[in-house]
Amino acid sequence: MRFKDKVVVVTGAGQGIGKEIAIQFAKEGASVAIFDMNQATLTETVGELNQYSKSEGFAVNVTDLSDVEKNINKIIDNFGRVDILINNAGITKDNLILRLSENDWDSVLSVNLKGSFNCIKALVKPMVKQRSGKIINISSVIGIMGNPGQTNYAASKAGLIGVTKSLAKELGARNITVNAVAPGYIKTAMTDKLDAKVTENMLSRIPLGKLGTPGDVAKAVMFLASSDADYISGQVLVVDGGLV
């Protein structure tokens, strides 16, 4: 119960990695507020979370600062404070640069990078006021090593690393740590749909010889959010089976 009496916000938590992170926090005693655009998955996830702790779901468009601020204010009214922010919301719209549209570039940067900025912007003042907080940004190994057909996604995830390192320096004096987790190839509903040859090629590049799980990512997040990581800030923890 490392997170008893803590309040956690997890974005993009209706499914996949975000959902697993939210569940692990709830299991360890945290009150959890989750953001997602899909009302059906939001409701389902909140139902699961409430088996373990007090949780609420909010249908939030993270690209809209006013919408984020309105819902962050609701969370603070309901829970009294926010101790931990997990910026997990993200999308992909992959294409080679010759076919990558301006709209697909803008939408991926807007959700993955601006969305994280908006959530930090809305929460940083309360965290500064309480002189404590932990911010963890979910980046990706693609933001470190790049990948053909994912220029927009790589740019957004590399940008999150820059945000992490800059804010660690900016907010450290207020006892706020800022770190990132960079997952590699993680077994999710999306990777389950990949062609067998694509999966085989991915596995051949991973020294540990297996895909990661959402639980592997959640464990890294939980460590950085815990008191065990109080003297760690500005770091990128790669969870990729040795790929990078």
PDB file of N, CA, C and O in Angstrom, residues 19 38 49 87 193 204:
ATOM      1  N   LYS A  19      -4.577   1.910 -18.514  1.00  0.00           N
ATOM      2  CA  LYS A  19      -5.497   1.186 -17.633  1.00  0.00           C
ATOM      3  C   LYS A  19      -4.732   0.362 -16.614  1.00  0.00           C
ATOM      4  O   LYS A  19      -5.069   0.354 -15.421  1.00  0.00           O
ATOM      5  N   ASN A  38     -13.077   7.928 -24.596  1.00  0.00           N
ATOM      6  CA  ASN A  38     -14.063   6.889 -24.872  1.00  0.00           C
ATOM      7  C   ASN A  38     -14.884   6.628 -23.613  1.00  0.00           C
ATOM      8  O   ASN A  38     -14.394   6.058 -22.638  1.00  0.00           O
ATOM      9  N   LEU A  49     -11.599  -0.174 -11.128  1.00  0.00           N
ATOM     10  CA  LEU A  49     -10.782   0.538 -10.147  1.00  0.00           C
ATOM     11  C   LEU A  49     -11.479   0.631  -8.792  1.00  0.00           C
ATOM     12  O   LEU A  49     -10.838   0.536  -7.748  1.00  0.00           O
ATOM     13  N   ASN A  87       1.210  11.206 -17.512  1.00  0.00           N
ATOM     14  CA  ASN A  87       0.818  11.625 -18.862  1.00  0.00           C
ATOM     15  C   ASN A  87       0.990  10.450 -19.818  1.00  0.00           C
ATOM     16  O   ASN A  87       2.083  10.206 -20.344  1.00  0.00           O
ATOM     17  N   LYS A 193      -2.828  -7.639 -33.229  1.00  0.00           N
ATOM     18  CA  LYS A 193      -3.381  -7.640 -34.593  1.00  0.00           C
ATOM     19  C   LYS A 193      -2.293  -7.653 -35.676  1.00  0.00           C
ATOM     20  O   LYS A 193      -2.594  -7.752 -36.862  1.00  0.00           O
ATOM     21  N   SER A 204      13.000 -10.559 -32.989  1.00  0.00           N
ATOM     22  CA  SER A 204      14.401 -10.840 -33.331  1.00  0.00           C
ATOM     23  C   SER A 204      15.330  -9.699 -32.930  1.00  0.00           C
ATOM     24  O   SER A 204      16.536  -9.890 -32.795  1.00  0.00           O
TER      25      SER A 204
END
